Short mmCIF file of C-alpha atoms in Angstrom, two decimals:
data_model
loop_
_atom_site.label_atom_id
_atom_site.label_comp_id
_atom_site.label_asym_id
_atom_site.label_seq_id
_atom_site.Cartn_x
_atom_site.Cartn_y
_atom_site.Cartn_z
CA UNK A 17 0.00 0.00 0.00
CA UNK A 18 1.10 2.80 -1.20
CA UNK A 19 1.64 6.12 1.72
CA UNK A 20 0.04 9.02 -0.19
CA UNK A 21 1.67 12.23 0.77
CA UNK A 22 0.01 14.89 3.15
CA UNK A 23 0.28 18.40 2.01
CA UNK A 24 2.40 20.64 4.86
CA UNK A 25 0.22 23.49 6.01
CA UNK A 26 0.53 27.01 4.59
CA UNK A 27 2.97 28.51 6.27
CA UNK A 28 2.24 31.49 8.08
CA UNK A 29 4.30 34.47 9.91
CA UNK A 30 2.85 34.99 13.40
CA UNK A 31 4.60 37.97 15.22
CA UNK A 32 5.63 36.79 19.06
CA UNK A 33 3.68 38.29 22.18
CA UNK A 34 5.30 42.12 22.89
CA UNK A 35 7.42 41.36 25.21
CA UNK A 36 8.43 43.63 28.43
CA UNK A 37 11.68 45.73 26.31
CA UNK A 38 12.84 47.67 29.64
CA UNK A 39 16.56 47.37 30.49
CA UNK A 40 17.53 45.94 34.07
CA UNK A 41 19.13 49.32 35.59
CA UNK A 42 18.16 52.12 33.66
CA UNK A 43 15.50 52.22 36.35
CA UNK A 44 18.17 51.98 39.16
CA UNK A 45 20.14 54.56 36.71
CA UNK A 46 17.11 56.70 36.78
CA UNK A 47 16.45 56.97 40.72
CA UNK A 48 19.91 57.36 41.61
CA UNK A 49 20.09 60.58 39.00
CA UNK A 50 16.64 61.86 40.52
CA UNK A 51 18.32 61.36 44.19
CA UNK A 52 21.11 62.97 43.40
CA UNK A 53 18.99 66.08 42.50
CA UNK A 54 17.62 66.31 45.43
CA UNK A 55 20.87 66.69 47.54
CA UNK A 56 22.53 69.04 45.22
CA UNK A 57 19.66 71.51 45.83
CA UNK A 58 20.23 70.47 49.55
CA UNK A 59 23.35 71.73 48.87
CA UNK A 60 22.71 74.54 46.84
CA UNK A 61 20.39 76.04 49.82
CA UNK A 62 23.13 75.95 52.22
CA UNK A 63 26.18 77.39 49.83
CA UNK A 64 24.89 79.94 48.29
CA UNK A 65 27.49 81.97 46.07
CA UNK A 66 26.84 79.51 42.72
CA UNK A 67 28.09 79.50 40.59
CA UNK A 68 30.83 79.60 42.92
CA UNK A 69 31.70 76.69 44.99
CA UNK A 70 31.31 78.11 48.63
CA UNK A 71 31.26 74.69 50.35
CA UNK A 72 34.10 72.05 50.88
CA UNK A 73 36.02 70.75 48.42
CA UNK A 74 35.00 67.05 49.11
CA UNK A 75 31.12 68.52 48.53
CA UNK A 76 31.91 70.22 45.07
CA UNK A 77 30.92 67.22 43.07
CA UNK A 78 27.29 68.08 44.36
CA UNK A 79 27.50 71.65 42.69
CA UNK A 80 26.41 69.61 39.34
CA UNK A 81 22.73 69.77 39.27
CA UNK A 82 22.77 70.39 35.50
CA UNK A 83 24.73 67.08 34.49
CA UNK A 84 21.95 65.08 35.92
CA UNK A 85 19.69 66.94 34.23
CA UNK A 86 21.85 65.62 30.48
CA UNK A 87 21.18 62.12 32.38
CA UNK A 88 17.76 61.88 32.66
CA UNK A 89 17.84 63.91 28.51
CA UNK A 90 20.34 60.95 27.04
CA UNK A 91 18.63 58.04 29.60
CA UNK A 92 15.24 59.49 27.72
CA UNK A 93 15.84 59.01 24.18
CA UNK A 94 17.70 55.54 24.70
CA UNK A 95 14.64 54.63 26.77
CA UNK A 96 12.05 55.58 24.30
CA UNK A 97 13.93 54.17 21.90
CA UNK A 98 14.74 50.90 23.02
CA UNK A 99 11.11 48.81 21.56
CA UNK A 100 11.13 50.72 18.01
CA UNK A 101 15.38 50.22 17.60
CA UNK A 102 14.01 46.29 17.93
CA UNK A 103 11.12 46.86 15.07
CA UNK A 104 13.25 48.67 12.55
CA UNK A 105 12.84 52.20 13.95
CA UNK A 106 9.09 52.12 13.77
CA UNK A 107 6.86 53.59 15.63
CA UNK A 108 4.15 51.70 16.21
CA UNK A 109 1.63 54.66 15.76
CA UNK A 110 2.41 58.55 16.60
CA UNK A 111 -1.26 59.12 18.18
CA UNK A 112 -0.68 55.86 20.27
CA UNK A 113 3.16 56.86 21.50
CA UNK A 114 1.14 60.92 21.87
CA UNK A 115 -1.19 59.27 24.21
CA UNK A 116 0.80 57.41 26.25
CA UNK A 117 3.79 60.08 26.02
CA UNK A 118 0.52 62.37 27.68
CA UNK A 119 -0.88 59.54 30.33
CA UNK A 120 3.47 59.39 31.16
CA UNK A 121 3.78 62.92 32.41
CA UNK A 122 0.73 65.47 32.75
CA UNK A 123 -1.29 64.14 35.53
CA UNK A 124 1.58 64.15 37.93
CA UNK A 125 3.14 67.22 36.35
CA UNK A 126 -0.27 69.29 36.80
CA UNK A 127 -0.73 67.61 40.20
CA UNK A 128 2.70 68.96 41.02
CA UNK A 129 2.44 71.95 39.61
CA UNK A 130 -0.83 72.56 41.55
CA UNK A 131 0.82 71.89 44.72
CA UNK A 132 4.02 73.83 44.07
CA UNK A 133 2.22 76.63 43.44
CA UNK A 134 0.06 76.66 46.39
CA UNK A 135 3.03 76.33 48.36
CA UNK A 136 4.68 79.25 46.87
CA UNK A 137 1.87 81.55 47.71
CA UNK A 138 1.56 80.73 50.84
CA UNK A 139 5.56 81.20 50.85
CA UNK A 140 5.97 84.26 49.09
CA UNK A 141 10.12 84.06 50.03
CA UNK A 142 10.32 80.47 49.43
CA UNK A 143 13.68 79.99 47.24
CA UNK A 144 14.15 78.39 44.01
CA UNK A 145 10.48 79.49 43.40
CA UNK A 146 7.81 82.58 42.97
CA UNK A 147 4.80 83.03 43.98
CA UNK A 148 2.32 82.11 40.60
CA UNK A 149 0.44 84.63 38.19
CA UNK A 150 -2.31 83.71 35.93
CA UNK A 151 0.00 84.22 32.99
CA UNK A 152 2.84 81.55 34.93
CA UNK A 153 0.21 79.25 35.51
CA UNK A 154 -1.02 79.04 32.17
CA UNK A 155 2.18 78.85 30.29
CA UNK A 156 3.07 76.62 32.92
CA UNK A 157 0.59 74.28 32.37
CA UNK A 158 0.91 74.49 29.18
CA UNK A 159 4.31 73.41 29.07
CA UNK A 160 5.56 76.42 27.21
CA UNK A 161 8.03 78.03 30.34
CA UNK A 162 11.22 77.30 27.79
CA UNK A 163 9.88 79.77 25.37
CA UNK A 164 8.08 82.24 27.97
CA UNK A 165 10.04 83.90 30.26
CA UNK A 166 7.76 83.77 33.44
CA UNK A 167 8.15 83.49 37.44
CA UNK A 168 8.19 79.70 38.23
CA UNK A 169 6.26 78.20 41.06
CA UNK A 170 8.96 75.21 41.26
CA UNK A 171 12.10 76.13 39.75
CA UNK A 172 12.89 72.47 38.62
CA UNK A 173 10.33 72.33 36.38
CA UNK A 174 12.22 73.93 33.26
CA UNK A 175 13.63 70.90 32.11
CA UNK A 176 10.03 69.41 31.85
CA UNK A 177 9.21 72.00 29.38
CA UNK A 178 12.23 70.95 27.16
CA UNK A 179 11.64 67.29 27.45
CA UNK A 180 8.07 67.72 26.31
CA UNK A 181 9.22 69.27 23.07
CA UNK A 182 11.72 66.19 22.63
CA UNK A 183 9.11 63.91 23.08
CA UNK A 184 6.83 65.93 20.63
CA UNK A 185 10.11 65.67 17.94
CA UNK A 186 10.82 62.06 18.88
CA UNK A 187 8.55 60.46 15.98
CA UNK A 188 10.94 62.54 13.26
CA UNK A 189 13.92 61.99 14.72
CA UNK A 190 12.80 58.16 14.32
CA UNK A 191 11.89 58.76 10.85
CA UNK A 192 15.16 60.43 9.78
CA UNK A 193 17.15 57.50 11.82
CA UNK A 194 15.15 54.77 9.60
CA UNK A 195 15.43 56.42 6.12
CA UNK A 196 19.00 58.13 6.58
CA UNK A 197 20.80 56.27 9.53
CA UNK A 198 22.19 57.46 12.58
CA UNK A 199 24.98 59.65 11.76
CA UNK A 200 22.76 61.69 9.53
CA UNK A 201 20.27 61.91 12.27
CA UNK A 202 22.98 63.26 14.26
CA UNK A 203 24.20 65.81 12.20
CA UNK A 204 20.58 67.53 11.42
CA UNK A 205 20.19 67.97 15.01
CA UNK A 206 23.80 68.82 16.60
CA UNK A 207 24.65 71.43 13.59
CA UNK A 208 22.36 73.75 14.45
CA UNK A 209 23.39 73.46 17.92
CA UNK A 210 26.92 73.94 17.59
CA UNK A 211 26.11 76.69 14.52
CA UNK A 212 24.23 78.45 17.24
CA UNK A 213 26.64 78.29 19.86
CA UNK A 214 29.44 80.03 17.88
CA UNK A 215 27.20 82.50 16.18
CA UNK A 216 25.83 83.30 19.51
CA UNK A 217 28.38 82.92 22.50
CA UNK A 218 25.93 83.57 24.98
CA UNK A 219 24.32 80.71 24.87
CA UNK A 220 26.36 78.46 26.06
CA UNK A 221 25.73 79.75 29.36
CA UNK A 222 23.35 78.34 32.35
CA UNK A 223 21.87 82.55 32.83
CA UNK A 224 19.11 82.55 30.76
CA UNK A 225 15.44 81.52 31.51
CA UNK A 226 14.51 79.52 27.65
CA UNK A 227 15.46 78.21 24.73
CA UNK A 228 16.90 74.44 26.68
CA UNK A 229 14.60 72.34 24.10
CA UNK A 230 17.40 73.13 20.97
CA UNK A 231 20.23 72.91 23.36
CA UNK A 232 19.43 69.46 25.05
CA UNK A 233 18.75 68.13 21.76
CA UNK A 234 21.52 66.51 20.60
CA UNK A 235 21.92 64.53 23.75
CA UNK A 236 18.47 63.24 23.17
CA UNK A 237 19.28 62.31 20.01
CA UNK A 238 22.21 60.47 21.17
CA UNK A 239 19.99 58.45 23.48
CA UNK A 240 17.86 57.85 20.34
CA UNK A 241 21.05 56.25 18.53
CA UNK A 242 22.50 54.39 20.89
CA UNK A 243 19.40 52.33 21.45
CA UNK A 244 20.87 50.54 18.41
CA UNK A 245 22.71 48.15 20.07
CA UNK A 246 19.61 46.23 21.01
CA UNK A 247 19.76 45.04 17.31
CA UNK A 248 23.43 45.25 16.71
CA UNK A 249 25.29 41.77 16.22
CA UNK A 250 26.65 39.80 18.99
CA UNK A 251 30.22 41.15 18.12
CA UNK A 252 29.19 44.91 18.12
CA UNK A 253 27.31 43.65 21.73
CA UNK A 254 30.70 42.13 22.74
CA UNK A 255 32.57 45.23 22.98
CA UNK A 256 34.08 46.85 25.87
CA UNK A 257 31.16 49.55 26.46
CA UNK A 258 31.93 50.59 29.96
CA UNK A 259 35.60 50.89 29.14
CA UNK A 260 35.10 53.08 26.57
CA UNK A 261 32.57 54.91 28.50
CA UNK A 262 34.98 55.18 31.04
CA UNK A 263 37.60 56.62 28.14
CA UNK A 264 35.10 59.32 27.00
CA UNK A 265 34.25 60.59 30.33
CA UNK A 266 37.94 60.84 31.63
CA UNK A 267 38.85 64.57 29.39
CA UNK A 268 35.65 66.27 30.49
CA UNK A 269 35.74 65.44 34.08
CA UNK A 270 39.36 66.58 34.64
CA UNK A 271 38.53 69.72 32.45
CA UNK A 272 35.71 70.44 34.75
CA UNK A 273 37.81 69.89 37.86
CA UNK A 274 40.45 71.70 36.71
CA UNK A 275 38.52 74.82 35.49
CA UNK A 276 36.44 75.25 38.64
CA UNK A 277 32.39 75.11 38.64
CA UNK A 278 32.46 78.95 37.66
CA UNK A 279 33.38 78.62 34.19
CA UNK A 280 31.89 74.72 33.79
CA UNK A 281 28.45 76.55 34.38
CA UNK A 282 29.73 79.54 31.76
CA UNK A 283 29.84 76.80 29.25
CA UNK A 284 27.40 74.21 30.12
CA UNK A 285 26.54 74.44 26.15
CA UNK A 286 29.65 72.54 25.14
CA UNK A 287 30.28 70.14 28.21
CA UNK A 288 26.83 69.02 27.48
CA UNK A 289 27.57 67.72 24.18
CA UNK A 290 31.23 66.36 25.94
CA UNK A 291 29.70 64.55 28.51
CA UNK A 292 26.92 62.84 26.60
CA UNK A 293 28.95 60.24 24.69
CA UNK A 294 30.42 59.06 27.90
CA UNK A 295 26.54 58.91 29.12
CA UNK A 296 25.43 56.85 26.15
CA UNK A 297 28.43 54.33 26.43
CA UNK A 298 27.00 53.85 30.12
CA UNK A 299 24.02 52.78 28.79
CA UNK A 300 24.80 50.86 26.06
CA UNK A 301 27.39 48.91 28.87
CA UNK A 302 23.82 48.33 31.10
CA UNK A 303 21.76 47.63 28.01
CA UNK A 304 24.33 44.70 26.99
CA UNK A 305 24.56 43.69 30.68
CA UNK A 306 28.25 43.94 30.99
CA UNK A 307 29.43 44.22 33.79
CA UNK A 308 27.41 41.87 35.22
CA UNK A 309 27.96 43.00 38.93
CA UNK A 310 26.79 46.79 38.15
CA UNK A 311 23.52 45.47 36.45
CA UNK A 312 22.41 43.85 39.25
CA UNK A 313 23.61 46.44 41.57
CA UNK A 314 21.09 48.74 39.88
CA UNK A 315 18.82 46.62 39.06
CA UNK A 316 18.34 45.38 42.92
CA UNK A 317 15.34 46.31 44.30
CA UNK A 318 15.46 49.43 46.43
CA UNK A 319 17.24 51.03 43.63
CA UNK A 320 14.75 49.67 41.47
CA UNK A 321 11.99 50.55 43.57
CA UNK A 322 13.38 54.40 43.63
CA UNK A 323 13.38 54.49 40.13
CA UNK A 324 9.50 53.74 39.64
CA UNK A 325 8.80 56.62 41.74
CA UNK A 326 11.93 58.73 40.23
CA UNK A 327 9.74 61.17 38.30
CA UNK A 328 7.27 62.41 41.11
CA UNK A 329 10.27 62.34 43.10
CA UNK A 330 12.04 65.06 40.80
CA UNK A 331 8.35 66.78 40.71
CA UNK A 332 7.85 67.81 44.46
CA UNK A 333 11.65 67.51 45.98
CA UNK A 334 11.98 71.09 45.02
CA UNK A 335 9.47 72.58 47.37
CA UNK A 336 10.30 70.47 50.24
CA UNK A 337 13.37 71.21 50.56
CA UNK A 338 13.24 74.86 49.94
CA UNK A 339 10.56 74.63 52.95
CA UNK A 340 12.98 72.53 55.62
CA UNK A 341 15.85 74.69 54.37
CA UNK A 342 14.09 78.36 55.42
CA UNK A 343 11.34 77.37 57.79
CA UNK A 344 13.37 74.56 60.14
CA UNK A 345 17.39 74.78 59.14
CA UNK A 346 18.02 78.80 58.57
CA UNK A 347 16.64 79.36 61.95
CA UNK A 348 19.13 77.80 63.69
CA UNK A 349 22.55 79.18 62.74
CA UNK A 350 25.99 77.32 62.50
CA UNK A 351 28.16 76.33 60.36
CA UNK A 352 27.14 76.16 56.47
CA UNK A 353 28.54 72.45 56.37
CA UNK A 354 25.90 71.61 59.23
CA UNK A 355 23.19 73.10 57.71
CA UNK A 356 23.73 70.88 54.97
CA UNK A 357 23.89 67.87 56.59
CA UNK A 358 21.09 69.00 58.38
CA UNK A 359 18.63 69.82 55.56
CA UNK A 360 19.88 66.72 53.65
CA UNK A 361 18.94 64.05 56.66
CA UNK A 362 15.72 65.34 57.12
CA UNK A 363 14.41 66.56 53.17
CA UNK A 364 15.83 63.08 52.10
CA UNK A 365 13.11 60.58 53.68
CA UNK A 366 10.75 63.39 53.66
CA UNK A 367 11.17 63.84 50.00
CA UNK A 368 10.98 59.93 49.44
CA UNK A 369 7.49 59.64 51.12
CA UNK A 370 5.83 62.13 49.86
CA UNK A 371 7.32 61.13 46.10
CA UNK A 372 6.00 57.36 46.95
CA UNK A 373 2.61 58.53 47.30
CA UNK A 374 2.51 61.19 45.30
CA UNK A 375 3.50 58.67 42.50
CA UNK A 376 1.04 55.99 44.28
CA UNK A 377 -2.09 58.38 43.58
CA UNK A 378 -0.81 60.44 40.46
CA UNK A 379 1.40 58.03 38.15
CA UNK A 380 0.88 54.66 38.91
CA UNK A 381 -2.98 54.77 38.18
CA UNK A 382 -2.22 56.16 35.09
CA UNK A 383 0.51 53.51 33.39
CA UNK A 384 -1.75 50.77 34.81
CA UNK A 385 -4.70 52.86 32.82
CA UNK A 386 -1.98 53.18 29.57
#
C-alpha cells in the first residue's frame, strides 16, 4: 500500500507576544540621578554663592545639578527608543506613542504643579520658586516656560518644558534615523546646535530663563542612537562599552575639575555635548549587561523601587526642601557644612514619602490605565 503524501500546512508568519523591552538598571540609573537632585539643591540652599563653589572641596561634586539633568535627557531618548530600535525604527503609531507620552507625564506634572504653586503663595520668600500669576500658571501648564520667560512656582520644572518638546520631535527623529541612519540623524540635530553656539556665545551659558529644548537636543538624540545596540550583532554587543565609557568621560571630568564650577556653568553648552557620549556608552554597557555586577547592583530592588517613583520624586523635591531649608534649618545658625547635613537628613526621607505617594495616587494609576 502505497503512503500518499500529506500536504504541509501554509505557512504562516505569526509575530511573538510584545514582550516587556525595559533594560535591568536604567531604572536603578534613573532613581539614583533623581536622588542625586535632590541633595545638590540640599546643597545649593546651604552654599549659596553659585556658581561659585562656597562649600568644601570634598562637597563640590554636588555643585552639578545640570549634568543630571543631560542624564535623565540621554537616559530618555535611549529609553524611548529601546522597543522601536528592535522593530526597525518604527513607531508603532504617533497618536498611540502621543497618548501614552501624555498619560506618562501630565497628571503628575499638573498635580505637582498645583501643589508647588500653592506652596509658593503661601511662601511668598520660598527659594528656588515665585509666587504664581495667571499668565505663569497658564504657560506653565501648558508646558511652554522654555519659550516664555515667566516666574516659576517650582524652579525644577524647566527641564520638563524641554523634554516635552523632545518627546513631541521624537517620531521625526525616528523617521530620519530609519530612512537616513544614525549619523545623519545626528548631524541635522547637533549642527544647528553647535552653529548656534558660535554664532551666539551667549548661549552656552546656564543665565538665561529659555530656549533648553534646541540645546538638550543633541543629547536626546544620542539616546535615540545608541538604542541601536539592542539590534546590533553579537560582536558589536561584545565590545568593551563601559571601558570606553569610562575613556570618554575621563577629558571632560578633569577639564571640569580643573577649570572650577564657575566657568563649567559659563559653558554648560559645550560640556553638554562632551559629557553625553560618555553617558550613552553607560548605557549601552547596562543595556548589553556587561558588567554583570553593576547590572544587578542597579537593578536590585530598592534602587529599582526608587526608580519607579523617580519622576514624582524630581516633581515635588523642590518645594520640600526649599521649605525645611528656610522654615526649620536657617533658623538655627551654625556652620554652612551643618546646615547641609542637616537639611539633607531630614528633606531626604521626607522627599521619598511624599514622592511614593505622590507617584502611588498620580502616576501609577495612570501607566496601569496606559
Amino acid at each position: 500500500m502505497t503512503a500518499v503524501p500529506v500536504p504541509a500546512p501554509p505557512r504562516t508568519t505569526v509575530r511573538p507576544p510584545r514582550a516587556d523591552h525595559r533594560i535591568p538598571g536604567l531604572d536603578g540609573l534613573r532613581g539614583l540621578t533623581a536622588l542625586y537632585v535632590v541633595v545638590h539643591h540640599c546643597w545649593l540652599l546651604s552654599f549659596p554663592g553659585y556658581p561659585a563653589n562656597t562649600g568644601p572641596a570634598w562637597l563640590g561634586w554636588l555643585i552639578h545639578g545640570r549634568l543630571a539633568v543631560v542624564v535623565f535627557i540621554v537616559l530618555s531618548g535611549f529609553s524611548l527608543a529601546i522597543s522601536p530600535a528592535r522593530d526597525a525604527w518604527r513607531l508603532g503609531g504617533t497618536l498611540r506613542y502621543v497618548r501614552r507620552r501624555a498619560r506618562r507625564i501630565l497628571p503628575a506634572y499638573w498635580a505637582a504643579l498645583a501643589a508647588s504653586a500653592l506652596i509658593a503663595a503661601a511662601v511668598p520668600s520660598l527659594p528656588l520658586s515665585e509666587p504664581p500669576t495667571l499668565r505663569s500658571m497658564v504657560v506653565y501648564g501648558l508646558l511652554l516656560q522654555d519659550t516664555l520667560a515667566v516666574p516659576a512656582p517650582n524652579g525644577a520644572f524647566w527641564s520638563i518644558a524641554a523634554e516635552a518638546g523632545l518627546y513631541l520631535a521624537f517620531p521625526l527623529l525616528l523617521l530620519i534615523r530609519r530612512r537616513a541612519g544614525a549619523m545623519t540623524v545626528l548631524a541635522v540635530v547637533t549642527v544647528p546646535v553647535v552653529a548656534a553656539g558660535l554664532l551666539h556665545p551667549g548661549l552656552s551659558t546656564a543665565a538665561r530663563a529659555t530656549g533648553y529644548t534646541l540645546e538638550l537636543a543633541p543629547l536626546f538624540t544620542l539616546g535615540v542612537v545608541a538604542a541601536g545596540i539592542v539590534s546590533a550583532g553579537h560582536r558589536t554587543q561584545r565590545l568593551p562599552w563601559l571601558g570606553l565609557a569610562t575613556l570618554a568621560a575621563v577629558p571632560v571630568s578633569t577639564l571640569i575639575a580643573l577649570r572650577g564650577s564657575a566657568w563649567t556653568v559659563a559653558h554648560y553648552c559645550w560640556l553638554d555635548l562632551a559629557v553625553g557620549p560618555a553617558i550613552a556608552l553607560f548605557l549601552v554597557a547596562l543595556a548589553t549587561c556587561r558588567p554583570i555586577r553593576l547590572v544587578r547592583l542597579l537593578n536590585g530592588g530598592p534602587l529599582r523601587a526608587l526608580g519607579g517613583f523617580s519622576y514624582s520624586l524630581y516633581l515635588v523635591h523642590m518645594p520640600i526642601v526649599a521649605l525645611i531649608s528656610t522654615l526649620i534649618v536657617a533658623p538655627h545658625p551654625g556652620s554652612r557644612p551643618a546646615a547641609f547635613a542637616m537639611t539633607a537628613a531630614l528633606a531626604i526621607p521626607v522627599c521619598l514619602t511624599t514622592a511614593r505617594l505622590f507617584a502611588a495616587a498620580f502616576e501609577t494609576p495612570f501607566q496601569r490605565y496606559g
